[in-house]
XYZ file of C-alpha atoms in Angstrom:
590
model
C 114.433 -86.467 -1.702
C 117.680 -86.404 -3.300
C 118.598 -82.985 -2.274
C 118.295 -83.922 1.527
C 119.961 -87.512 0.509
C 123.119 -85.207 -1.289
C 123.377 -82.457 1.888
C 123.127 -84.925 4.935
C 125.286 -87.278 6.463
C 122.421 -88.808 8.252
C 119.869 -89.281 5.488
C 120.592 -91.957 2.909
C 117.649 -92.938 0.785
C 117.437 -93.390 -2.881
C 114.331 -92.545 -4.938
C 112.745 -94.103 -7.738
C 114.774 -93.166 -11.056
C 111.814 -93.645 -13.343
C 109.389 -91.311 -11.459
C 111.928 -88.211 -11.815
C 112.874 -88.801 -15.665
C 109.104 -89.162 -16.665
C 108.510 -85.983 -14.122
C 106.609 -87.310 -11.117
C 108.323 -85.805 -8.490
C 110.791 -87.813 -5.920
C 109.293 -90.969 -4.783
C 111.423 -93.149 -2.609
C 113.219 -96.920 -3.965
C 111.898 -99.729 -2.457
C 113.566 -102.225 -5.686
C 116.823 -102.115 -7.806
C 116.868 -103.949 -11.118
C 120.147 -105.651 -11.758
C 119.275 -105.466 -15.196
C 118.413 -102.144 -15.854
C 120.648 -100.612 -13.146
C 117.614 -98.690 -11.749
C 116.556 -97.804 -8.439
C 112.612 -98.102 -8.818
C 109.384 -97.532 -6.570
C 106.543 -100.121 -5.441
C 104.493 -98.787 -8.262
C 107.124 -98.823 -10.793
C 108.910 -101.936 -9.684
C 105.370 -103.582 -10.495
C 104.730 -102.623 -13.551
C 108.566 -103.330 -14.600
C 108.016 -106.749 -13.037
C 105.338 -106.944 -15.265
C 106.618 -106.132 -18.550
C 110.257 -107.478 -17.784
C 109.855 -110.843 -16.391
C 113.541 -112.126 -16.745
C 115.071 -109.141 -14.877
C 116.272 -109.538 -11.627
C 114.990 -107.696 -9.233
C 116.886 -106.511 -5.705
C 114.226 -105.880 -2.865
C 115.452 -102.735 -0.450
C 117.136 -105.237 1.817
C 119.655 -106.172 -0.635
C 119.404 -103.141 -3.548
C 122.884 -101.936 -3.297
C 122.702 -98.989 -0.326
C 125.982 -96.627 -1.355
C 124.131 -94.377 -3.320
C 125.913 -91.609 -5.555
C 123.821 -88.540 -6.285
C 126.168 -86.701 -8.535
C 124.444 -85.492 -11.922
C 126.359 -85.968 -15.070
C 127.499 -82.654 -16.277
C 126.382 -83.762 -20.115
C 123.243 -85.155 -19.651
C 121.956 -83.084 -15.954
C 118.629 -84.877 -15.739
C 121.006 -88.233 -15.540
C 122.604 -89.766 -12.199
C 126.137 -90.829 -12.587
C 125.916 -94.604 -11.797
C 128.930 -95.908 -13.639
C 132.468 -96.409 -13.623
C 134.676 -97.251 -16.935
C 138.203 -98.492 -15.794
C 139.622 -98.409 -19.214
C 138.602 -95.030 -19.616
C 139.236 -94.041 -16.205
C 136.083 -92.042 -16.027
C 132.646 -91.749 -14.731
C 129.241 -92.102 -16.386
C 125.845 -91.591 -16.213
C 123.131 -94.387 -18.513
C 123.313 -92.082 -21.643
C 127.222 -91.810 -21.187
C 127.521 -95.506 -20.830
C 125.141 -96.489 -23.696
C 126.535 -93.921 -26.348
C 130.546 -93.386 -25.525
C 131.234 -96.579 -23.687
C 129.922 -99.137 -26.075
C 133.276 -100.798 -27.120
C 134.777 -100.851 -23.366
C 134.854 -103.917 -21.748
C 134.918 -102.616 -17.909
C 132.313 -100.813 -17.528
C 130.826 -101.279 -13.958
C 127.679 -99.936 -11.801
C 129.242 -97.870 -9.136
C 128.035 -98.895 -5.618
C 128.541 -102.405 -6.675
C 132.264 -102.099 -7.299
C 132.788 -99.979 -4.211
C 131.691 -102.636 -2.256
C 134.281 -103.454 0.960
C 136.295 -100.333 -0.488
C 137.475 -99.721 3.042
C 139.200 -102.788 3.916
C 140.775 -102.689 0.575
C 144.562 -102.533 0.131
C 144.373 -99.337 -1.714
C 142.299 -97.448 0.498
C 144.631 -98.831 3.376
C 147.773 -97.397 1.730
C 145.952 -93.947 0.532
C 145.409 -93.292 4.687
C 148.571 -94.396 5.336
C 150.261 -91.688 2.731
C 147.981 -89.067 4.063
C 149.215 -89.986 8.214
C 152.608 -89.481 6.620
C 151.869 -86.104 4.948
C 150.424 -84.855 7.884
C 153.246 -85.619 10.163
C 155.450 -84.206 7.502
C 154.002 -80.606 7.290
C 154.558 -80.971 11.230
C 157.884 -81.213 11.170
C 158.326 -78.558 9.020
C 156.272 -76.345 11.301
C 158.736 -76.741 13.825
C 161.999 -76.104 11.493
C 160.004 -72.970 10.189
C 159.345 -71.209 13.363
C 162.672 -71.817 14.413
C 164.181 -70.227 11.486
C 161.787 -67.142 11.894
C 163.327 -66.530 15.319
C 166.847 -66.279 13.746
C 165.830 -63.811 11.108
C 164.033 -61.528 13.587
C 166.676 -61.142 15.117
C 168.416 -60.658 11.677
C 166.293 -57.819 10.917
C 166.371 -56.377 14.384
C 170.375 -56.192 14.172
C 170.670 -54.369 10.415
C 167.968 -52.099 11.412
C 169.740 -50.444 14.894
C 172.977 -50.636 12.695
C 171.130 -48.475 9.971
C 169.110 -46.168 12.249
C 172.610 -45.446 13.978
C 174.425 -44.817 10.409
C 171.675 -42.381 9.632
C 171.309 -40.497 12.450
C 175.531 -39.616 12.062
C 174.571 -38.761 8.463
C 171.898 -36.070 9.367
C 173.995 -34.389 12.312
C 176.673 -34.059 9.541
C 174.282 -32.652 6.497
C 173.062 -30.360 9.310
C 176.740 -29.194 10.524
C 177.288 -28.352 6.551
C 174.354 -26.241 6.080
C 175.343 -24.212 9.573
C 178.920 -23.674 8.144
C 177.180 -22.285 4.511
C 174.935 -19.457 6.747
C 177.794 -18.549 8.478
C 179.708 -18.034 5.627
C 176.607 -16.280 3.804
C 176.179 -13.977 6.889
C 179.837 -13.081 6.559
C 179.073 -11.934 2.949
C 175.790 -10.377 3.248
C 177.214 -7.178 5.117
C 180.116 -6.965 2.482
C 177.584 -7.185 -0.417
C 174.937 -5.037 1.322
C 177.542 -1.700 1.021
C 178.042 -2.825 -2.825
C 174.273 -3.428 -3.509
C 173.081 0.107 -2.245
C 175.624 1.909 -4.618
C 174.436 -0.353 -7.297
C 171.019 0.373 -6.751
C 171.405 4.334 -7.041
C 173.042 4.028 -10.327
C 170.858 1.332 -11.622
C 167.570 3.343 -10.913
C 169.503 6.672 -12.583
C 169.665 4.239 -15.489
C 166.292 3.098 -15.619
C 164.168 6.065 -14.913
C 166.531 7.176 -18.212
C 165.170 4.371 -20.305
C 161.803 5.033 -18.987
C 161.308 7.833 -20.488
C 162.463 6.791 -23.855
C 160.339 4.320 -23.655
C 156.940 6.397 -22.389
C 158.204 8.615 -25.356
C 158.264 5.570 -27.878
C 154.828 4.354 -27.045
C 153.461 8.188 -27.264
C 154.512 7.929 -30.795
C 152.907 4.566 -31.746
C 149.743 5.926 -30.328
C 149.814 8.606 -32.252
C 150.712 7.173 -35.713
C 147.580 4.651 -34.393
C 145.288 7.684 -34.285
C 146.503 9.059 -37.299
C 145.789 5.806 -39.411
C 142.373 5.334 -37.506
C 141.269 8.916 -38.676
C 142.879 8.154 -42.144
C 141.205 4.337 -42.476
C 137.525 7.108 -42.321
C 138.893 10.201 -44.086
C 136.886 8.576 -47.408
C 134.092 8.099 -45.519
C 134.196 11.426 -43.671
C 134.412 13.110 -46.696
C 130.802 12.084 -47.875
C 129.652 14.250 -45.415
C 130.770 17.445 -47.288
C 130.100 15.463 -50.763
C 126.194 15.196 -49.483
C 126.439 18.856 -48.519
C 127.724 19.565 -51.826
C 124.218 17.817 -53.754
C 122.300 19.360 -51.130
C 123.199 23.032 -52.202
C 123.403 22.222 -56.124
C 120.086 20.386 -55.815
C 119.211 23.846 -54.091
C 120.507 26.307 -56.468
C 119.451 24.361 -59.296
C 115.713 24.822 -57.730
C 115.829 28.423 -56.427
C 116.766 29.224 -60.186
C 114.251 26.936 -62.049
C 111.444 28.309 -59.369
C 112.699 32.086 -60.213
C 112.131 31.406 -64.251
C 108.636 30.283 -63.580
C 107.833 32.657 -61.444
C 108.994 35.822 -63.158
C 108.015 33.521 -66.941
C 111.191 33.663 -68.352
C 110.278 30.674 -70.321
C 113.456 31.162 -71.993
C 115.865 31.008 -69.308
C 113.351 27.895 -68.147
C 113.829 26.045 -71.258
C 117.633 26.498 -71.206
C 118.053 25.381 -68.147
C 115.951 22.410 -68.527
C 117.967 21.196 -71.059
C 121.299 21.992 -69.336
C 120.432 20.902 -66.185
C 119.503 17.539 -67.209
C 123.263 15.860 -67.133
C 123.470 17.578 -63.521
C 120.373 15.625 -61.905
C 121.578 12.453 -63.202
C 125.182 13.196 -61.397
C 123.233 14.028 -58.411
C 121.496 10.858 -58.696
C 124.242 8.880 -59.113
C 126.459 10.544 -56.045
C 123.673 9.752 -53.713
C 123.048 6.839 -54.551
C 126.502 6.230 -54.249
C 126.484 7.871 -50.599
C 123.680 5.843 -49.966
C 125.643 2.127 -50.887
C 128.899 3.717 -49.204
C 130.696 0.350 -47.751
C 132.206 1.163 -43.897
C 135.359 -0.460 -43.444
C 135.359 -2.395 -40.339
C 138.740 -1.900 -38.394
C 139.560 -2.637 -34.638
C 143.011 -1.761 -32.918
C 144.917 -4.749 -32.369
C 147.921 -4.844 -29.396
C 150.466 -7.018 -30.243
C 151.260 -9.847 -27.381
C 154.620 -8.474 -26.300
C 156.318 -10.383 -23.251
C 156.783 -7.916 -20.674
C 160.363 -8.140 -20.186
C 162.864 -4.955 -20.413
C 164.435 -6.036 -23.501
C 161.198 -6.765 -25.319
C 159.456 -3.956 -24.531
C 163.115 -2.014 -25.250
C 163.336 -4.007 -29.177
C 160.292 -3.603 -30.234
C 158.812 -0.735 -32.783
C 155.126 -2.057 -33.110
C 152.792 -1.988 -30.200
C 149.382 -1.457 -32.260
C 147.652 -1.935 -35.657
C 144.456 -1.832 -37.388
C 142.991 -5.528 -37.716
C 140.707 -5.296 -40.839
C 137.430 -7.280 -39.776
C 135.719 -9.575 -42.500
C 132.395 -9.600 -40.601
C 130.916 -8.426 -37.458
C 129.423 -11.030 -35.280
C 125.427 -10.736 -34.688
C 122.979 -11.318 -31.943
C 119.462 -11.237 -32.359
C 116.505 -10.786 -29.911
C 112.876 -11.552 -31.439
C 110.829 -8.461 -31.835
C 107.106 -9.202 -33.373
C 105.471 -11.338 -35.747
C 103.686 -10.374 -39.077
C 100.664 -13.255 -39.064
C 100.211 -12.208 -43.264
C 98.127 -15.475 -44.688
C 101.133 -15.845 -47.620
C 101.573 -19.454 -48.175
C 104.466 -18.715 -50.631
C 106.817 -15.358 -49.339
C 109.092 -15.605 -52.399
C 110.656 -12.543 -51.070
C 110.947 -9.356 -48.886
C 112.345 -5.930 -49.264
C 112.725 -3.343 -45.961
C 112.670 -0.521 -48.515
C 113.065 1.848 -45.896
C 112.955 1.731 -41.793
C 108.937 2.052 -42.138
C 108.213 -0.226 -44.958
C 108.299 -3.444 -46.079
C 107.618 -5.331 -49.350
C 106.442 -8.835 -49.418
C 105.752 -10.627 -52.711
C 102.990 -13.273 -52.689
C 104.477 -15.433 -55.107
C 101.294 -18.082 -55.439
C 98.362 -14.994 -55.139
C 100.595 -12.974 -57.893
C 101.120 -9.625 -55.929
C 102.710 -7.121 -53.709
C 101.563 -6.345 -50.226
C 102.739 -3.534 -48.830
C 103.487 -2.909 -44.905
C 104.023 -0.267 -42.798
C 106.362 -0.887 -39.472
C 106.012 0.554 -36.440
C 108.461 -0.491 -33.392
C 106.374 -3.718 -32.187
C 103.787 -4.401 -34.682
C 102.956 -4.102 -38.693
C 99.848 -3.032 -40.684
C 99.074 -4.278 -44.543
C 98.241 -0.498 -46.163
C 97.894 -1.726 -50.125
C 98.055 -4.591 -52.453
C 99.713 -4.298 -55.914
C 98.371 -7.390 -57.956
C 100.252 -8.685 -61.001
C 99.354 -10.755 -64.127
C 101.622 -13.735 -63.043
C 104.241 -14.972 -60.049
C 106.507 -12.598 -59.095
C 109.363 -14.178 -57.947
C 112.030 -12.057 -56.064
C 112.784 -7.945 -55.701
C 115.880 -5.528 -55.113
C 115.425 -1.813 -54.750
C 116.563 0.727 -57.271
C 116.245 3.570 -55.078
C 114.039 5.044 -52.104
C 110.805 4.524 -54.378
C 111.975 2.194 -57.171
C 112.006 -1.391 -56.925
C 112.553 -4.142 -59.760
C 110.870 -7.746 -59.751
C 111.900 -10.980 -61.334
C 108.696 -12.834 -63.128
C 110.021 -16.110 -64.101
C 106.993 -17.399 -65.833
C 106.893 -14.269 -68.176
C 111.090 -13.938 -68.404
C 110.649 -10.227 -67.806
C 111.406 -7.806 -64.983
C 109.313 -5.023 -64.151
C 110.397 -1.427 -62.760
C 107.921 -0.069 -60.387
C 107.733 3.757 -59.162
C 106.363 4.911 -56.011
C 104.722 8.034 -54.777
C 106.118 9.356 -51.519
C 103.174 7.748 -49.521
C 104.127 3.950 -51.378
C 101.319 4.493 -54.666
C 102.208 3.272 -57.922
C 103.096 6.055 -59.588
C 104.162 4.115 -63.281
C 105.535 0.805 -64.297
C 108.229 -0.185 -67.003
C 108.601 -3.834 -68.503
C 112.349 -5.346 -69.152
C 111.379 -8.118 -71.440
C 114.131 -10.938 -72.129
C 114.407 -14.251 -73.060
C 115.913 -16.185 -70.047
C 114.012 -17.346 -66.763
C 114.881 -14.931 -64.290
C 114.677 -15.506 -60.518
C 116.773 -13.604 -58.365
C 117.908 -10.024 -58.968
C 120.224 -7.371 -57.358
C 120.661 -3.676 -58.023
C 124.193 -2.184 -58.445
C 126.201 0.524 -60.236
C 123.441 1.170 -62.690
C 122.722 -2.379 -63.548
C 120.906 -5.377 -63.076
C 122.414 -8.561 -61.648
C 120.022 -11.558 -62.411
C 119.940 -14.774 -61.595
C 118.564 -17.643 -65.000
C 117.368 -21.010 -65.029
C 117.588 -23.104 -68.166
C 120.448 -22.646 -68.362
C 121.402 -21.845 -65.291
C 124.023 -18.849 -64.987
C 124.193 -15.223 -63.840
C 123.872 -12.230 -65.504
C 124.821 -8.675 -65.758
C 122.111 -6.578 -67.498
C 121.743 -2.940 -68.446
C 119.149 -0.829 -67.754
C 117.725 -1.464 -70.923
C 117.776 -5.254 -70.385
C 120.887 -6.171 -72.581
C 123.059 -8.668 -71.656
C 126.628 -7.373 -70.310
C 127.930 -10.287 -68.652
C 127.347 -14.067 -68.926
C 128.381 -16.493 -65.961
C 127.676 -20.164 -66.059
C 130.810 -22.162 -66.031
C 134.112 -22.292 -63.999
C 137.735 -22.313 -65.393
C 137.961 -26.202 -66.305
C 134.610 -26.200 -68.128
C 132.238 -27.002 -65.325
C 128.974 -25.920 -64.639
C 128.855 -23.276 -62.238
C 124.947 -23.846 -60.931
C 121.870 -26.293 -61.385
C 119.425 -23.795 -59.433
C 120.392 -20.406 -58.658
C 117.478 -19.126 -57.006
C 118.459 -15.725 -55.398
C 121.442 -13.608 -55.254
C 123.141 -10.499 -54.035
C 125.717 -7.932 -54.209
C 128.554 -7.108 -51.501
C 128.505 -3.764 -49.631
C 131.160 -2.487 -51.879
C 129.767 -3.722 -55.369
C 133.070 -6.281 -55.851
C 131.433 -9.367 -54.934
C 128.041 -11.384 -56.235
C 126.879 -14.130 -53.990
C 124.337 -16.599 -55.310
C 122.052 -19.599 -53.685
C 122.015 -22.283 -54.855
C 118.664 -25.113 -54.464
C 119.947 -28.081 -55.905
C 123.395 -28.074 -54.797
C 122.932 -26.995 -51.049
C 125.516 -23.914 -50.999
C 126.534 -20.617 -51.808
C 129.027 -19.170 -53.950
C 130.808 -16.102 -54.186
C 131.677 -14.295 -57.555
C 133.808 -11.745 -58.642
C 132.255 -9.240 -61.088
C 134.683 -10.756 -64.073
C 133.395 -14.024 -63.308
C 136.190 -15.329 -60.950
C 134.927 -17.895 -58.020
C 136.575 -16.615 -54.946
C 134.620 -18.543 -52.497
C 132.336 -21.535 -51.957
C 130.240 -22.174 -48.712
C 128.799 -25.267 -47.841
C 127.786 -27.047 -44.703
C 125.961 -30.239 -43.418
C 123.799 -27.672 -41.428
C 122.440 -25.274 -44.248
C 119.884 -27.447 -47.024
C 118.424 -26.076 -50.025
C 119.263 -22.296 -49.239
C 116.895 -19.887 -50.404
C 117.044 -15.922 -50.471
C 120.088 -14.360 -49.383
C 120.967 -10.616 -48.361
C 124.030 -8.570 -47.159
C 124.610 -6.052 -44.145
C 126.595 -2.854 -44.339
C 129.438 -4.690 -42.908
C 129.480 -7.336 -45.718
C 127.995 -10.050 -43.376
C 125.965 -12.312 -45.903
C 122.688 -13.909 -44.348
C 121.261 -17.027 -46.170
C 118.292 -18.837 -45.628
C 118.120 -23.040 -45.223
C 114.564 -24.451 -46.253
C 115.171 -27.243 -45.344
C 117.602 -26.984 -42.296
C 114.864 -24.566 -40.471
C 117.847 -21.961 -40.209
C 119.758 -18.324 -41.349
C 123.601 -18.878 -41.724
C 125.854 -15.883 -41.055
C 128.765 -16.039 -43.280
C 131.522 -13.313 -43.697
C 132.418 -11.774 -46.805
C 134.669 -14.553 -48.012
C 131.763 -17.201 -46.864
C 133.163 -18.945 -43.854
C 130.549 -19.660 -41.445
C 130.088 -17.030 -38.355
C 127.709 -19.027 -36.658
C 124.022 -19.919 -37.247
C 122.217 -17.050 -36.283
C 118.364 -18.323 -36.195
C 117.158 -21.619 -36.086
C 114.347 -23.762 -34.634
C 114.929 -22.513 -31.257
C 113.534 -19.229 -32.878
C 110.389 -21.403 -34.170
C 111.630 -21.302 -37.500
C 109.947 -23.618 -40.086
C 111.055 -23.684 -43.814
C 112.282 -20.000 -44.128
C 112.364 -19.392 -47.927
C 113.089 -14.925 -47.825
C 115.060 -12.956 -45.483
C 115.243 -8.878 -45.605
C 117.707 -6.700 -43.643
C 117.139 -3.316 -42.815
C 120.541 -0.913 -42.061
C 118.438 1.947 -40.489
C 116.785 0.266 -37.909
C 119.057 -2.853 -37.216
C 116.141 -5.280 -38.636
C 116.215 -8.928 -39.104
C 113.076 -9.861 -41.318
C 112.347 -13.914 -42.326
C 109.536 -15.048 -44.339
C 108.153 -18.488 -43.483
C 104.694 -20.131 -44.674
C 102.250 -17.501 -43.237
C 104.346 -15.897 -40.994
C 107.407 -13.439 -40.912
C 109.349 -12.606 -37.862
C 111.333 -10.043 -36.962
C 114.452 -9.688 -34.826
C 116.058 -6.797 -33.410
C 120.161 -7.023 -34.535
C 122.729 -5.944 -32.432
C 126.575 -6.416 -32.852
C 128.650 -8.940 -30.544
């Protein structure tokens, strides 16, 4: 085989050329044809004998015997059999047939090596290579003798260095000796010194200590003082409640007394005198109901603790006015309702909750308990209601976009209807929000926002920004800031949020890669604004100017398309409306 022909010394044999390029395996040469250049079996040399009469053929006594089993790198399945001197390179048949075909010397290999060895050639080659060899000797010799002159080179220049350095460290040694000495001569002297120092610098400081303890003193009180200032408004609502309470009481005690002893008289003037005072009494508690807590947290400056810091400075605290307070929620319970469509919810107070069935057309009505909810009525409309706000503790108003109307519904104490009014207009409204005695609404075709009156009349019209463009393409929901300065409005098509002053100012615009096609949106008493995202599977907390606190709910929470989210102060209540389903999370503060 040609393998064991290459790899040994001792085993020369050629095999047949034609068996390996048609694929038979390795057969052994028994023939070589001159013409050809072929080594070839006793099959093959037959049947080439046969078809190539004129050819002369070499029997294995005289076929040439140097054999060459290197493979031509461009053709590998090809033995390298030739030699072109006028090229001064090697080829295999392909090589020789296709690049050679204008040379003149091209020659089959183990015929021109013939009697190599006794050439001239090869003579001189040997003869260079005896010489080389006796040359590297020599210079063998002259190198080892030149390595024992620079060891002892190197042995000389390193004693003379390890001597120089060992002078050099005695003397850096001596030096530092001398300095202690002449730092132990001065330490006594400066000891006496320091110790009188010392007394009058600790006079001096315990001095400026106590300016100092009396400096922060005051900045802690001026601190206090502002803190109880930043809630005197606040505070005050207290005695402003107390106040309706005991006009709402008089006002009573003396209508009861004129019915009861029939002066009809006295009745009839106070009925008609006493009408201007319920409606103030209305209107203060509804405004102590929508009063906005300012969030505040005492801030210490970052003072470096050094003396004359802490000496120059005047400010140590100060009230840090918070946008937002950061939320956590923990899932509570689940509300399995059967609503494909929750267009909206409403925690009207800690025990109920309004859900409107948008594709059904109607109202169900829940009451909470701390873990779990139960349906108690259905209020069914004519057509879809769409989204809800709350007047007060038993009035609530609802969008019907299909009708372009909004309804006022009254309830009884235990959540009956008690009476309806229709708002009829002429826009498509979808969203609404309650504030100040009017009605903020949100209008498709055109899109825009709207301040109403009571009575349905248009106050305010907002659908385009200061150069002329179009403020919305859906506005679904919307809602009003803790404080009543600031509307913020969803919008479908456009995949964000924006927030509006009441003269129709844009103050703020929130969008993110994270929130798609929001949907209802609601406020907490800190101004937090919660939005839902459809599509994104999510609730966004924003602050009050609508930069992104974090996202507060998302898949994780198993939400799927969340289209209405409720928030209830009282009770700390997260409430999302999905297809079906509404969960509930508890809400604390971070």
């Amino acid at each position: 085989m040609a393998s064991s022909t290459q790899d040994s010394d001792e085993v020369k044999e050629m095999y047949c050329e034609e068996c390996e390029k048609h694929g038979d395996g390795y057969t052994p040469a028994v023939a070589f044809c001159v013409d050809c250049v072929e080594y070839k079996c006793v099959t093959c040399q037959k049947y080439h004998k046969r078809q190539s009469k004129t050819h002369k053929i070499l029997d294995s006594d005289s076929m040439p015997q140097d054999f060459y089993f290197e493979k031509c790198s461009t053709h590998p399945q090809m033995l390298i059999k030739f030699y072109c001197s006028e090229c001064c390179i090697e080829a295999c048949q392909e090589c020789k047939d296709n690049g050679h075909v204008k040379c003149c010397d091209v020659n089959h290999l183990p015929t021109i090596v013939s009697g190599i060895q006794q050439s001239d050639h090869f003579k001189e080659f040997q003869q260079n290579l005896n010489n080389l060899s006796a040359d590297i000797k020599d210079a063998e010799k002259l190198l080892n003798a030149k390595s024992k002159e620079v060891d002892k080179q190197e042995e000389k220049a390193n004693k003379a260095c390890k001597e120089h350095a060992d002078q050099l460290i005695a003397a850096y040694i001596q030096q530092h000796q001398d300095v202690i000495d002449d730092f132990d001569k001065t330490v006594e002297e400066t000891i006496a010194r320091l110790k009188k120092e010392r007394l009058e610098l600790d006079e001096e400081l315990s001095e400026k200590e106590s300016n100092f303890k009396n400096k922060i003193t005051k900045a802690e009180i001026d601190m206090k003082e502002e803190v109880v200032s930043t809630n005197t408004n606040f505070k005050l609502l207290k005695s402003k409640h107390f106040n309706l309470v005991e006009n709402l009481k008089a006002l009573t005690a003396d209508l009861e007394q004129a019915q009861k002893l029939g002066q009809n008289c006295k009745l009839f003037i106070k009925l008609k005198f006493t009408k201007q005072l319920c409606e103030n009494i209305r209107e203060n508690n509804e405004q102590i109901q929508q009063a906005y807590i300012d969030r505040f947290k005492c801030k210490t400056y970052n003072i470096q603790p050094t003396e004359l810091s802490l000496e120059s400075d005047t400010r140590f605290f100060t009230l840090e006015r918070l946008s937002t307070v950061e939320r956590r929620v923990v899932f509570n319970f689940d509300i399995n309702c059967n609503i494909d469509i929750i267009s909206s919810l409403l925690a009207l107070s800690e025990t109920t909750l309004l859900i409107l069935d948008y594709r059904k057309c109607r109202q169900v009505i829940y009451k909470l308990g701390t873990s779990q909810a139960i349906c108690i009525d259905y209020i069914t409309f004519e057509t879809n209601p769409f989204d809800i706000t709350k007047v007060s503790d038993y009035k609530v108003a609802v969008t019907f976009p299909n009708e372009r109307m909004i309804r006022l519904i009254t309830f009884s104490k235990d959540i009956k209807v008690l009476n309806f009014t229709d708002i009829q207009g002429n826009d498509i409204y979808t969203g609404i929000a309650y504030t100040n005695n009017c009605f903020i609404v949100s209008c498709l075709g055109p899109a825009s926002v709207k301040i109403l009156s009571m009575l349905g009349e248009i106050v305010k019209t907002f659908d385009k920004s200061d150069n002329g463009q179009n403020l919305f393409i859906e506005p679904w929901y919307l809602t009003v800031s803790p404080d009543n300065t600031m509307i913020y409005i969803s919008d479908w098509d456009k995949h964000y949020v924006t927030c509006l002053t009441f003269d129709g100012k844009v103050k703020a615009i929130y969008k993110d890669d994270q929130l798609k096609t929001p949907q209802q949106i609601v406020v907490d008493e800190y101004g937090s604004v919660y939005v839902c995202g459809f599509n994104s599977y999510n609730i966004h907390q924003l602050t009050s100017g609508l930069t992104k606190v974090k996202i507060l709910v998302d898949q994780n929470d198993r939400l799927h398309q969340p289209r209405s989210v409720a928030y209830c102060p009282n009770i700390m209540r997260l409430f999302v409306g999905m297809p079906n389903n509404i969960k509930i999370f508890n809400v604390s503060i971070e």
